[in-house]
Short mmCIF file of C-alpha atoms in Angstrom, two decimals:
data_model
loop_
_atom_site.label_atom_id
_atom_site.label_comp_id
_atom_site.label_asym_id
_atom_site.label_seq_id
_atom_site.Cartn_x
_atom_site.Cartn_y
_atom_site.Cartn_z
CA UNK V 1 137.05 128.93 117.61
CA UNK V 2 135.45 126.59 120.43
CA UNK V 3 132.31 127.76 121.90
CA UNK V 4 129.10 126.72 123.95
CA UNK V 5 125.72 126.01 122.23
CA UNK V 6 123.29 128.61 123.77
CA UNK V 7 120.12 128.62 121.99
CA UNK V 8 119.11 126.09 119.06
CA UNK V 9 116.33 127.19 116.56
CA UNK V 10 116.45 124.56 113.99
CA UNK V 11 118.25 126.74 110.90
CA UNK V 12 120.45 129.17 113.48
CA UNK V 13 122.89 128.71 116.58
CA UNK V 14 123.59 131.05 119.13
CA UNK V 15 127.18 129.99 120.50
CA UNK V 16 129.10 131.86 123.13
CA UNK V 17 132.73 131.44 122.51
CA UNK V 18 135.64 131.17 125.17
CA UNK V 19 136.30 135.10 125.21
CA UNK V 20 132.66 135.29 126.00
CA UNK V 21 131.28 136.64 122.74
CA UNK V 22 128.47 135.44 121.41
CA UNK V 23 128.11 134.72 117.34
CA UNK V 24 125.36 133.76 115.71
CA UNK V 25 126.46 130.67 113.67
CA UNK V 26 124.70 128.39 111.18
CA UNK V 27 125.80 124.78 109.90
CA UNK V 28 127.06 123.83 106.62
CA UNK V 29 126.00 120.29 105.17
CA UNK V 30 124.48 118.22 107.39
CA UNK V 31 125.79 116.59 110.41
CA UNK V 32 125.68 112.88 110.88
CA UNK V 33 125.68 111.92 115.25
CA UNK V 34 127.07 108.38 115.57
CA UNK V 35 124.12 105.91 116.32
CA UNK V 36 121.17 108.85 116.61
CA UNK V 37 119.15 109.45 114.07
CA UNK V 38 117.76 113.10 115.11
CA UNK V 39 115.75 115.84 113.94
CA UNK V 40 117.96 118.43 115.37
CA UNK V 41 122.04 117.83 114.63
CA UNK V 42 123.00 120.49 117.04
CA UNK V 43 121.47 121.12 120.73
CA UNK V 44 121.74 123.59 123.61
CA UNK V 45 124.48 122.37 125.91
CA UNK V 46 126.53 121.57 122.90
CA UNK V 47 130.48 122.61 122.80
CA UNK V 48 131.10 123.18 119.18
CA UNK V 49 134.05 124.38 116.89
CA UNK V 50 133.12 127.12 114.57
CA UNK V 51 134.51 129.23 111.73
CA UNK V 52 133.91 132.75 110.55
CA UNK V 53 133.63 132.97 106.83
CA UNK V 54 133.30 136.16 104.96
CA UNK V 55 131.76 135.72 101.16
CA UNK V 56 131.75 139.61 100.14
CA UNK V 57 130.00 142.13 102.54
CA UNK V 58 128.57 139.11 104.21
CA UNK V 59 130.22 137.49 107.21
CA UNK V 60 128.70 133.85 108.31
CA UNK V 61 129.74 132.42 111.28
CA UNK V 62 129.90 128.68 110.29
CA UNK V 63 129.58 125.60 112.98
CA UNK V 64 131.89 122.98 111.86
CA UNK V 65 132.10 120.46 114.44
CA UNK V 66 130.50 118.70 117.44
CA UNK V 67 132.21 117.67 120.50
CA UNK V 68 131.40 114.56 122.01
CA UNK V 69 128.96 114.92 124.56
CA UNK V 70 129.19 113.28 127.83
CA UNK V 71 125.27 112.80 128.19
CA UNK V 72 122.13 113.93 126.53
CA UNK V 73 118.41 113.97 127.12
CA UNK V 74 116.10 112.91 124.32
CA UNK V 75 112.54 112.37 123.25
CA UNK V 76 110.39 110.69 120.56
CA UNK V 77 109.86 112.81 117.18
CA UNK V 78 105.93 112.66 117.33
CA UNK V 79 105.21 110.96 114.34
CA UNK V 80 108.58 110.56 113.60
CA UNK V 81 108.30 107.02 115.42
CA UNK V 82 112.27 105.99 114.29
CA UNK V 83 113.49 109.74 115.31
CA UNK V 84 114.27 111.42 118.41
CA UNK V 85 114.95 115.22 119.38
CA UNK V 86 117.86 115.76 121.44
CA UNK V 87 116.29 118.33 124.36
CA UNK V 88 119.60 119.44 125.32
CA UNK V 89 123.00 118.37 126.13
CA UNK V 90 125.98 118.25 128.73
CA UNK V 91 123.30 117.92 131.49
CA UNK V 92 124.98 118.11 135.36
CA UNK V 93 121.40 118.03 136.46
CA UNK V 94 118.06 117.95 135.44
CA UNK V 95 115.49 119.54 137.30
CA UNK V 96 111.71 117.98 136.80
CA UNK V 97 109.54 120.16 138.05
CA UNK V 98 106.47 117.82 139.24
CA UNK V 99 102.75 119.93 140.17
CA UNK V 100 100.07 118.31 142.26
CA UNK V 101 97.51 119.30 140.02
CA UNK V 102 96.97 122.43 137.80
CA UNK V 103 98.42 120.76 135.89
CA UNK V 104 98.73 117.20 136.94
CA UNK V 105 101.95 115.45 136.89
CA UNK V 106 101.43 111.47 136.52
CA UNK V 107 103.53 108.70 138.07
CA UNK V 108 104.27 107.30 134.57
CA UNK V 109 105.37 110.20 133.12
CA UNK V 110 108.18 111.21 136.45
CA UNK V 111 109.38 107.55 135.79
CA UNK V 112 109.86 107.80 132.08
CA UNK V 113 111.77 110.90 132.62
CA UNK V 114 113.58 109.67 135.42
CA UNK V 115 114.55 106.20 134.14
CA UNK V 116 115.66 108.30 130.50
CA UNK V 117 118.02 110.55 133.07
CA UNK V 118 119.24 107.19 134.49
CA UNK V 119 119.73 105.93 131.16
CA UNK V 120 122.12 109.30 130.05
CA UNK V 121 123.60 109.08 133.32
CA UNK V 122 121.98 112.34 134.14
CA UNK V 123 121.42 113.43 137.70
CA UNK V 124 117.76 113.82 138.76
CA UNK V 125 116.11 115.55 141.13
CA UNK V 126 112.14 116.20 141.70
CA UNK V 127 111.07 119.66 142.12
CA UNK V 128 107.44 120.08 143.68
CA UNK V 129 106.26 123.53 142.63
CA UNK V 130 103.57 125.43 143.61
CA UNK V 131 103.35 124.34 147.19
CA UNK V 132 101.13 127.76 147.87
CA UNK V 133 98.53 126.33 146.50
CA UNK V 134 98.63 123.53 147.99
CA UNK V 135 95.07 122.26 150.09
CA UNK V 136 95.13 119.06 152.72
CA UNK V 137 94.71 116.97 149.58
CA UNK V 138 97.23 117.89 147.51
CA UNK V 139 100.05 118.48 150.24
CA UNK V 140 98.96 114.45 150.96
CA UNK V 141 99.72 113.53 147.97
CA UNK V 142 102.76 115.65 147.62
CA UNK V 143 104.29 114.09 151.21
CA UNK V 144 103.25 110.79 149.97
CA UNK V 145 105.14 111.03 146.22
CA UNK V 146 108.07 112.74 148.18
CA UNK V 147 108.79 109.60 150.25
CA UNK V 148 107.89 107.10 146.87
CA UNK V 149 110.96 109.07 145.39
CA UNK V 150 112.99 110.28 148.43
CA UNK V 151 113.35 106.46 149.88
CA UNK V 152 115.15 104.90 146.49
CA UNK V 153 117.56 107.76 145.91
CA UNK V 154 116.24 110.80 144.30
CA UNK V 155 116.25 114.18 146.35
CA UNK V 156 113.40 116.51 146.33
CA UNK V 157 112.66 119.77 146.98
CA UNK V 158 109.33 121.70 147.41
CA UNK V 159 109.53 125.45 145.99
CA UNK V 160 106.67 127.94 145.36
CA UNK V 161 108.24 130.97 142.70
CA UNK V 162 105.36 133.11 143.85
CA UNK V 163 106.68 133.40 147.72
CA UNK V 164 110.02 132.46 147.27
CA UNK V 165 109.82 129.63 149.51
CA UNK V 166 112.50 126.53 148.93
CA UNK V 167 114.65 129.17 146.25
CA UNK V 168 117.24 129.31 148.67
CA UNK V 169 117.83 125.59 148.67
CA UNK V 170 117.59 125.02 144.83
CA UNK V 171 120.37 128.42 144.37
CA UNK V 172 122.77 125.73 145.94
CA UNK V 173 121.56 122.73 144.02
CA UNK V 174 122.60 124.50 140.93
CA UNK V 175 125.65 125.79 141.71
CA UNK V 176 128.58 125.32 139.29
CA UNK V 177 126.65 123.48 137.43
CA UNK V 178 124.66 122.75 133.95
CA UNK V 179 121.42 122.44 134.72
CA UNK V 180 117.88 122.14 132.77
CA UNK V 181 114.16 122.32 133.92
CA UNK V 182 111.62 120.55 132.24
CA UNK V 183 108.60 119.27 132.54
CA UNK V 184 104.35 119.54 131.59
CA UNK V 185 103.28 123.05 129.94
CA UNK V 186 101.67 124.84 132.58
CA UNK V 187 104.28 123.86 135.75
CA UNK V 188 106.02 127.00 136.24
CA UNK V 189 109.28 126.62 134.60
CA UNK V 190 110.08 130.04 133.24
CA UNK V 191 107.93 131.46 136.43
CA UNK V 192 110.45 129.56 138.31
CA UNK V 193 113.91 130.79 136.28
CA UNK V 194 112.02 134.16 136.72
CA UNK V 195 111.72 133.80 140.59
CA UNK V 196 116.03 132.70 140.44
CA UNK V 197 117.15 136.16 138.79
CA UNK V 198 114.23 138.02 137.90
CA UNK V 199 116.60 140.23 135.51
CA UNK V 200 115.65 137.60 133.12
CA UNK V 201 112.08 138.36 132.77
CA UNK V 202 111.03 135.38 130.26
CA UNK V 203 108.08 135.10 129.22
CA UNK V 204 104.99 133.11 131.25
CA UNK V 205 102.21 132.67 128.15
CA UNK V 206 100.90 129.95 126.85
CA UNK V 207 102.49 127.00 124.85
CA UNK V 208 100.82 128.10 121.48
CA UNK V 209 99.19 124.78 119.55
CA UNK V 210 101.74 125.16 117.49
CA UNK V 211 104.61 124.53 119.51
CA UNK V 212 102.89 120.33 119.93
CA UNK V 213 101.56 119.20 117.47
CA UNK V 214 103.09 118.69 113.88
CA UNK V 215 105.68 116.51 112.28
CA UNK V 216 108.60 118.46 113.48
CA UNK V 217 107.45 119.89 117.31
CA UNK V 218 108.71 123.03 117.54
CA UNK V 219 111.36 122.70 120.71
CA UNK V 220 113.65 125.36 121.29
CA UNK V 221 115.50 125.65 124.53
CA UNK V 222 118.07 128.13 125.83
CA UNK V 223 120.36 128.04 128.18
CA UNK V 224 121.04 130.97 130.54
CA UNK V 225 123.99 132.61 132.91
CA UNK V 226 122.90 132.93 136.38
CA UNK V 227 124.79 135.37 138.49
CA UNK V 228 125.40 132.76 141.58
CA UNK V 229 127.53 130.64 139.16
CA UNK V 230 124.73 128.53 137.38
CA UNK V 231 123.64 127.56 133.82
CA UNK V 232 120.17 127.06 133.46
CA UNK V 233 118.82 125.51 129.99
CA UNK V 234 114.98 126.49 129.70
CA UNK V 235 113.14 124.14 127.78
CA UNK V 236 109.33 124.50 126.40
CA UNK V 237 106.21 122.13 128.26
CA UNK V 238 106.55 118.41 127.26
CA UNK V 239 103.49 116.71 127.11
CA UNK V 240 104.30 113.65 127.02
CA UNK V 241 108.32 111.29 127.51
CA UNK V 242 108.67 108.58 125.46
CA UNK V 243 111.52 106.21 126.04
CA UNK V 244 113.59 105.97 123.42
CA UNK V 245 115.58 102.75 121.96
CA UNK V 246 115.66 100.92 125.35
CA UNK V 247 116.60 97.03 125.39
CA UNK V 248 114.04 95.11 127.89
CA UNK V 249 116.70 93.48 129.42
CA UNK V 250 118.63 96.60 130.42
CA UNK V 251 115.13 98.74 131.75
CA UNK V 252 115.23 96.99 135.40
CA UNK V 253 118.44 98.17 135.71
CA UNK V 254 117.21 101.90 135.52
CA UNK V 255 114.91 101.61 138.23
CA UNK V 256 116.81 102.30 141.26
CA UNK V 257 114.92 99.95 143.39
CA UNK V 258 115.22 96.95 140.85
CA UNK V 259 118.15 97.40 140.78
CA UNK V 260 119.36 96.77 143.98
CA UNK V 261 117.90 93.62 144.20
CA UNK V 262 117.81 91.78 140.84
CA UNK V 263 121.09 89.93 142.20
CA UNK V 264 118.11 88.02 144.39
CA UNK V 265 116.22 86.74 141.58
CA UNK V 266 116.59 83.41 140.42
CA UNK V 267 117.24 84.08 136.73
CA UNK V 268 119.95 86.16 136.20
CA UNK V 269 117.49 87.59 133.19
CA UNK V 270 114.49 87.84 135.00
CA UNK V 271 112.32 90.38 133.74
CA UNK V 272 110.05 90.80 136.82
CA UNK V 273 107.04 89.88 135.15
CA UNK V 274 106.04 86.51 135.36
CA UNK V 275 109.25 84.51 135.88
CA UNK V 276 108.68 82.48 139.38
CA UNK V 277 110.82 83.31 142.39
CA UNK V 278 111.63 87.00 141.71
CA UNK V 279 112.76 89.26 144.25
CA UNK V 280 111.02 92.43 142.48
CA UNK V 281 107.63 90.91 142.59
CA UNK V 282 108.30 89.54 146.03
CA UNK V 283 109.55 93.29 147.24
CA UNK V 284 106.24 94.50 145.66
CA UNK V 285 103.47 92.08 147.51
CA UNK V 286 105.67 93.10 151.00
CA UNK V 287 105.60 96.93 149.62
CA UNK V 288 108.89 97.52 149.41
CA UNK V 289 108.32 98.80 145.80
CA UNK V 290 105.53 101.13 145.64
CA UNK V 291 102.93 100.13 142.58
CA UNK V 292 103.39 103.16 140.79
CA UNK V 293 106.69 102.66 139.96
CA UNK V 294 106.12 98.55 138.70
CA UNK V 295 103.09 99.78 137.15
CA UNK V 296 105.14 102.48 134.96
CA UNK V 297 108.21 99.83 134.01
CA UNK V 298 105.60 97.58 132.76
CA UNK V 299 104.17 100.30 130.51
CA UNK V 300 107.76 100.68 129.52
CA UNK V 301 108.15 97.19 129.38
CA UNK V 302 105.12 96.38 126.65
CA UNK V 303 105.60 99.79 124.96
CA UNK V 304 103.10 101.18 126.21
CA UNK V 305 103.06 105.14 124.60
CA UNK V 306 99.41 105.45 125.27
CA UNK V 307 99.79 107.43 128.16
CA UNK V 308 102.64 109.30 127.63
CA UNK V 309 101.03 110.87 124.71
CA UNK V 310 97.48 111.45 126.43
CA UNK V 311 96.53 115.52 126.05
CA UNK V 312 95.75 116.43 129.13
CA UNK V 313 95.41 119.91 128.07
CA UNK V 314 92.58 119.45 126.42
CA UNK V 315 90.13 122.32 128.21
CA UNK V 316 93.37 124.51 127.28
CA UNK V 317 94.67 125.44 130.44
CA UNK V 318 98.34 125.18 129.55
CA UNK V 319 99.98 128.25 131.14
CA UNK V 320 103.34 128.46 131.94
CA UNK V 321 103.21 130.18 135.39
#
Protein backbone atom coordinates (compact mmCIF):
# COMPACT_ATOMS: atom_id res chain seq x y z
CA UNK A 1 0.00 0.00 0.00
CA UNK A 2 1.22 3.69 -0.92
CA UNK A 3 0.30 6.33 1.42
CA UNK A 4 1.08 10.01 2.65
CA UNK A 5 3.20 10.69 5.80
CA UNK A 6 0.82 12.66 8.15
CA UNK A 7 2.29 13.02 11.46
CA UNK A 8 5.98 11.86 12.48
CA UNK A 9 6.72 11.16 16.24
CA UNK A 10 10.08 9.68 16.18
CA UNK A 11 9.06 5.71 16.99
CA UNK A 12 5.34 5.95 15.13
CA UNK A 13 3.87 7.15 11.65
CA UNK A 14 0.58 8.23 10.96
CA UNK A 15 0.11 7.57 7.05
CA UNK A 16 -3.08 8.13 5.16
CA UNK A 17 -3.28 5.71 2.37
CA UNK A 18 -4.84 6.26 -1.23
CA UNK A 19 -8.46 4.99 -0.13
CA UNK A 20 -8.12 7.61 2.51
CA UNK A 21 -7.61 5.47 5.59
CA UNK A 22 -5.36 6.27 7.92
CA UNK A 23 -2.92 3.41 9.67
CA UNK A 24 -0.76 3.88 12.17
CA UNK A 25 2.57 2.38 10.88
CA UNK A 26 6.02 1.92 12.43
CA UNK A 27 9.48 1.15 10.59
CA UNK A 28 11.41 -1.94 10.62
CA UNK A 29 15.37 -1.65 10.62
CA UNK A 30 16.60 1.45 9.99
CA UNK A 31 16.45 3.51 6.96
CA UNK A 32 19.52 4.83 5.29
CA UNK A 33 18.51 8.52 2.98
CA UNK A 34 21.16 8.85 0.25
CA UNK A 35 23.69 11.68 1.24
CA UNK A 36 21.66 12.86 4.70
CA UNK A 37 22.67 11.83 7.66
CA UNK A 38 19.35 12.56 9.84
CA UNK A 39 17.90 12.11 13.10
CA UNK A 40 14.52 11.39 11.79
CA UNK A 41 14.43 8.66 8.62
CA UNK A 42 10.85 9.41 7.92
CA UNK A 43 9.09 13.04 7.79
CA UNK A 44 5.64 14.59 7.35
CA UNK A 45 5.11 15.18 3.66
CA UNK A 46 6.62 11.84 3.00
CA UNK A 47 4.85 9.30 0.33
CA UNK A 48 5.74 5.94 1.65
CA UNK A 49 4.98 2.18 0.80
CA UNK A 50 3.77 0.21 3.70
CA UNK A 51 2.81 -3.32 4.72
CA UNK A 52 0.36 -4.76 7.19
CA UNK A 53 1.81 -7.61 9.12
CA UNK A 54 -0.12 -9.67 11.53
CA UNK A 55 2.22 -11.73 14.23
CA UNK A 56 -0.75 -13.45 16.31
CA UNK A 57 -3.57 -11.16 17.71
CA UNK A 58 -1.31 -8.33 16.86
CA UNK A 59 -1.54 -6.48 13.57
CA UNK A 60 1.54 -3.89 12.77
CA UNK A 61 1.29 -1.77 10.06
CA UNK A 62 4.96 -1.75 8.79
CA UNK A 63 6.59 1.28 6.58
CA UNK A 64 8.83 -0.27 4.14
CA UNK A 65 9.90 2.26 1.79
CA UNK A 66 10.54 5.95 1.02
CA UNK A 67 9.76 7.67 -2.11
CA UNK A 68 12.03 10.06 -3.42
CA UNK A 69 11.19 13.37 -2.44
CA UNK A 70 11.19 16.23 -4.73
CA UNK A 71 12.35 18.82 -1.97
CA UNK A 72 12.79 18.99 1.73
CA UNK A 73 13.35 21.53 4.46
CA UNK A 74 15.99 20.85 7.07
CA UNK A 75 17.73 22.12 10.15
CA UNK A 76 20.84 21.59 12.33
CA UNK A 77 20.54 18.69 15.11
CA UNK A 78 21.50 21.05 18.11
CA UNK A 79 24.42 19.48 19.28
CA UNK A 80 24.32 17.10 16.75
CA UNK A 81 26.72 19.54 14.70
CA UNK A 82 27.18 16.67 11.60
CA UNK A 83 23.19 15.90 11.75
CA UNK A 84 20.23 17.54 10.48
CA UNK A 85 16.33 17.02 11.11
CA UNK A 86 14.31 16.90 8.12
CA UNK A 87 11.18 19.49 9.17
CA UNK A 88 9.04 18.14 6.58
CA UNK A 89 8.86 17.13 3.07
CA UNK A 90 7.19 17.56 -0.49
CA UNK A 91 6.92 21.33 0.31
CA UNK A 92 4.73 23.42 -2.64
CA UNK A 93 5.15 26.32 -0.30
CA UNK A 94 6.42 27.38 2.77
CA UNK A 95 4.83 29.93 4.68
CA UNK A 96 7.27 32.01 7.25
CA UNK A 97 5.33 33.70 9.35
CA UNK A 98 7.58 36.92 10.30
CA UNK A 99 6.18 39.23 13.74
CA UNK A 100 7.33 42.78 14.28
CA UNK A 101 8.00 42.20 17.71
CA UNK A 102 6.33 39.99 20.42
CA UNK A 103 8.26 38.06 19.40
CA UNK A 104 10.86 39.57 17.21
CA UNK A 105 11.69 38.14 13.93
CA UNK A 106 15.45 39.09 12.84
CA UNK A 107 16.74 39.80 9.33
CA UNK A 108 19.28 36.94 9.68
CA UNK A 109 17.11 34.48 10.65
CA UNK A 110 14.17 35.31 7.38
CA UNK A 111 17.37 34.99 5.19
CA UNK A 112 18.62 31.71 6.52
CA UNK A 113 15.23 30.34 6.06
CA UNK A 114 14.71 31.85 2.88
CA UNK A 115 18.08 31.11 1.22
CA UNK A 116 17.53 27.10 2.80
CA UNK A 117 13.92 27.29 0.74
CA UNK A 118 15.98 28.53 -2.26
CA UNK A 119 18.39 25.92 -1.72
CA UNK A 120 15.35 22.89 -1.73
CA UNK A 121 13.83 24.71 -4.43
CA UNK A 122 11.00 25.50 -2.13
CA UNK A 123 8.66 28.38 -2.78
CA UNK A 124 8.71 31.18 -0.17
CA UNK A 125 6.56 33.57 0.84
CA UNK A 126 6.66 36.09 4.03
CA UNK A 127 3.69 36.19 6.15
CA UNK A 128 3.49 39.37 8.53
CA UNK A 129 1.19 38.37 11.38
CA UNK A 130 -0.28 40.20 13.88
CA UNK A 131 -0.79 43.43 12.05
CA UNK A 132 -3.57 44.39 14.96
CA UNK A 133 -1.14 45.10 17.02
CA UNK A 134 0.67 46.90 15.12
CA UNK A 135 1.70 50.86 16.51
CA UNK A 136 3.38 53.68 13.98
CA UNK A 137 6.64 51.91 14.81
CA UNK A 138 6.13 48.64 14.08
CA UNK A 139 3.82 49.09 10.90
CA UNK A 140 7.30 51.23 9.76
CA UNK A 141 9.19 48.65 10.07
CA UNK A 142 6.78 46.16 8.70
CA UNK A 143 6.28 48.53 5.26
CA UNK A 144 9.94 48.91 5.25
CA UNK A 145 10.88 44.82 5.47
CA UNK A 146 7.88 44.33 3.00
CA UNK A 147 9.59 46.32 0.21
CA UNK A 148 13.42 44.73 1.35
CA UNK A 149 11.62 41.37 0.37
CA UNK A 150 8.81 42.36 -2.06
CA UNK A 151 11.46 44.22 -4.58
CA UNK A 152 13.85 40.89 -5.18
CA UNK A 153 11.03 38.41 -5.66
CA UNK A 154 9.36 37.14 -2.63
CA UNK A 155 5.52 37.96 -2.12
CA UNK A 156 4.14 38.98 1.14
CA UNK A 157 1.18 39.14 2.81
CA UNK A 158 0.06 40.88 6.08
CA UNK A 159 -2.67 38.75 8.11
CA UNK A 160 -3.93 39.26 11.71
CA UNK A 161 -5.82 35.56 12.88
CA UNK A 162 -7.52 37.57 15.57
CA UNK A 163 -9.72 39.83 12.95
CA UNK A 164 -9.46 37.83 10.09
CA UNK A 165 -7.89 40.40 8.10
CA UNK A 166 -5.54 39.17 4.92
CA UNK A 167 -7.21 35.21 5.48
CA UNK A 168 -8.95 35.65 2.41
CA UNK A 169 -5.83 36.21 0.39
CA UNK A 170 -3.64 33.43 2.02
CA UNK A 171 -7.06 30.70 1.42
CA UNK A 172 -5.92 31.25 -2.30
CA UNK A 173 -2.20 31.11 -1.76
CA UNK A 174 -2.68 27.65 -0.50
CA UNK A 175 -4.84 26.26 -2.72
CA UNK A 176 -4.08 22.82 -4.20
CA UNK A 177 -1.24 22.85 -2.62
CA UNK A 178 1.33 21.37 0.17
CA UNK A 179 2.02 23.87 2.29
CA UNK A 180 3.92 24.37 5.83
CA UNK A 181 4.13 27.32 8.37
CA UNK A 182 6.97 27.83 10.39
CA UNK A 183 8.66 30.06 12.13
CA UNK A 184 9.79 31.62 16.04
CA UNK A 185 7.66 30.08 19.08
CA UNK A 186 5.35 32.64 19.97
CA UNK A 187 4.26 33.94 16.09
CA UNK A 188 0.91 32.61 15.81
CA UNK A 189 1.18 29.57 13.76
CA UNK A 190 -1.42 27.23 15.15
CA UNK A 191 -3.52 30.63 16.07
CA UNK A 192 -3.23 31.17 12.45
CA UNK A 193 -4.24 27.32 11.09
CA UNK A 194 -6.95 27.93 13.81
CA UNK A 195 -8.20 31.26 12.22
CA UNK A 196 -8.16 28.99 8.38
CA UNK A 197 -10.75 26.23 9.66
CA UNK A 198 -11.34 26.71 13.15
CA UNK A 199 -12.80 22.96 13.23
CA UNK A 200 -9.27 22.22 13.92
CA UNK A 201 -8.97 23.76 17.24
CA UNK A 202 -5.05 23.07 17.93
CA UNK A 203 -3.69 23.96 20.61
CA UNK A 204 -2.10 27.77 21.36
CA UNK A 205 0.23 26.96 24.74
CA UNK A 206 3.47 27.31 25.21
CA UNK A 207 6.53 25.54 23.58
CA UNK A 208 7.38 23.53 26.84
CA UNK A 209 11.48 23.70 27.59
CA UNK A 210 11.43 20.54 26.61
CA UNK A 211 10.48 20.70 23.18
CA UNK A 212 14.38 22.99 22.62
CA UNK A 213 16.71 22.04 24.27
CA UNK A 214 18.32 18.46 24.41
CA UNK A 215 20.33 16.26 22.13
CA UNK A 216 17.44 15.11 20.09
CA UNK A 217 14.83 18.46 19.94
CA UNK A 218 11.69 17.19 20.15
CA UNK A 219 10.02 18.31 16.52
CA UNK A 220 6.93 16.86 15.56
CA UNK A 221 4.87 18.33 12.79
CA UNK A 222 1.57 17.33 11.21
CA UNK A 223 0.12 17.94 8.32
CA UNK A 224 -3.60 18.74 7.98
CA UNK A 225 -6.71 18.58 5.28
CA UNK A 226 -8.22 21.87 4.77
CA UNK A 227 -11.68 21.90 3.37
CA UNK A 228 -10.84 24.64 0.44
CA UNK A 229 -8.44 22.03 -1.09
CA UNK A 230 -5.20 22.69 1.04
CA UNK A 231 -2.59 20.70 3.05
CA UNK A 232 -1.21 22.47 5.76
CA UNK A 233 1.93 20.84 7.71
CA UNK A 234 2.07 22.52 11.31
CA UNK A 235 5.36 22.59 12.62
CA UNK A 236 6.50 23.53 16.42
CA UNK A 237 8.51 27.32 17.10
CA UNK A 238 12.12 27.22 15.70
CA UNK A 239 14.37 29.21 17.50
CA UNK A 240 16.90 29.42 15.60
CA UNK A 241 17.85 28.13 11.20
CA UNK A 242 21.01 26.94 10.69
CA UNK A 243 22.19 26.37 7.17
CA UNK A 244 23.04 23.18 6.56
CA UNK A 245 26.02 21.68 4.26
CA UNK A 246 26.17 24.77 1.96
CA UNK A 247 29.35 25.19 -0.44
CA UNK A 248 30.56 29.06 -0.30
CA UNK A 249 30.73 29.19 -3.76
CA UNK A 250 27.13 28.15 -4.43
CA UNK A 251 25.50 30.66 -1.33
CA UNK A 252 25.46 33.92 -3.73
CA UNK A 253 23.56 32.09 -5.92
CA UNK A 254 20.65 31.74 -3.30
CA UNK A 255 20.28 35.25 -2.77
CA UNK A 256 17.96 36.43 -5.31
CA UNK A 257 19.55 39.73 -5.73
CA UNK A 258 23.19 38.27 -6.11
CA UNK A 259 22.15 36.46 -8.22
CA UNK A 260 21.08 38.48 -10.85
CA UNK A 261 24.08 40.22 -11.10
CA UNK A 262 27.13 38.04 -10.33
CA UNK A 263 27.43 37.73 -14.32
CA UNK A 264 28.86 41.58 -13.69
CA UNK A 265 31.60 40.71 -11.49
CA UNK A 266 34.93 40.37 -12.69
CA UNK A 267 35.75 36.92 -11.31
CA UNK A 268 33.53 34.49 -12.37
CA UNK A 269 34.12 33.13 -8.50
CA UNK A 270 33.82 36.19 -6.79
CA UNK A 271 32.62 35.80 -3.45
CA UNK A 272 31.47 39.42 -2.81
CA UNK A 273 33.67 39.99 -0.06
CA UNK A 274 36.77 41.52 -0.77
CA UNK A 275 37.57 40.61 -4.39
CA UNK A 276 37.99 44.19 -6.32
CA UNK A 277 35.50 45.19 -8.98
CA UNK A 278 32.37 43.32 -7.78
CA UNK A 279 29.05 44.17 -8.85
CA UNK A 280 27.42 42.98 -5.36
CA UNK A 281 29.49 45.32 -3.35
CA UNK A 282 29.07 48.00 -5.96
CA UNK A 283 24.99 47.38 -5.91
CA UNK A 284 25.35 47.69 -2.08
CA UNK A 285 27.33 51.28 -1.69
CA UNK A 286 24.46 52.58 -4.54
CA UNK A 287 21.70 50.61 -2.28
CA UNK A 288 20.51 48.47 -4.55
CA UNK A 289 21.05 45.61 -2.00
CA UNK A 290 19.72 46.49 1.27
CA UNK A 291 22.48 45.76 4.26
CA UNK A 292 20.48 43.35 5.94
CA UNK A 293 20.52 40.97 3.46
CA UNK A 294 24.78 41.26 2.75
CA UNK A 295 25.05 41.43 6.35
CA UNK A 296 23.14 37.91 6.80
CA UNK A 297 25.16 36.06 3.66
CA UNK A 298 28.26 37.07 5.34
CA UNK A 299 27.16 35.43 8.60
CA UNK A 300 26.43 32.55 6.33
CA UNK A 301 29.45 33.05 4.62
CA UNK A 302 32.01 32.77 7.88
CA UNK A 303 29.63 30.35 9.67
CA UNK A 304 28.45 32.41 11.70
CA UNK A 305 25.68 30.21 14.09
CA UNK A 306 25.95 32.71 16.83
CA UNK A 307 22.91 34.32 16.10
CA UNK A 308 20.84 31.86 14.85
CA UNK A 309 21.07 30.07 18.06
CA UNK A 310 20.64 33.28 20.38
CA UNK A 311 17.46 32.55 23.00
CA UNK A 312 15.53 35.22 22.66
CA UNK A 313 13.00 33.74 24.86
CA UNK A 314 14.76 34.12 27.64
CA UNK A 315 12.04 36.22 30.01
CA UNK A 316 9.78 33.16 28.75
CA UNK A 317 7.32 34.72 26.72
CA UNK A 318 7.09 32.02 24.08
CA UNK A 319 3.35 31.63 23.37
CA UNK A 320 2.07 30.34 20.42
CA UNK A 321 -0.88 32.75 19.74
Amino acid sequence: MTGLVYKSTGSWYTVKANNGTFYECRIKGKFRIKGIRSTNPVAVGDIVDFKIEATGDDVDAVITNIHERKNYIIRKSVNLSKQVHIIASNIDTLFLLVTIDNPPTTTSFIDRFLVTAEAYGINAILVFNKIDTFDSAAEDEQLYLQYIYSRIGYTCLKVSSTEGKGIEKLKEAMKGKVSMFSGHSGVGKSTLVNALQPSLSLKTKAISEQHSQGQHTTTFAEMYDLDFDAKIIDTPGIRGFGVVDMEKDELGDYFPEFFAIKDQCKFNNCLHKEEPYCAVKDALDEDEIAWSRYRSYIQILEGDDENYRTDIYGDGKNNDQ
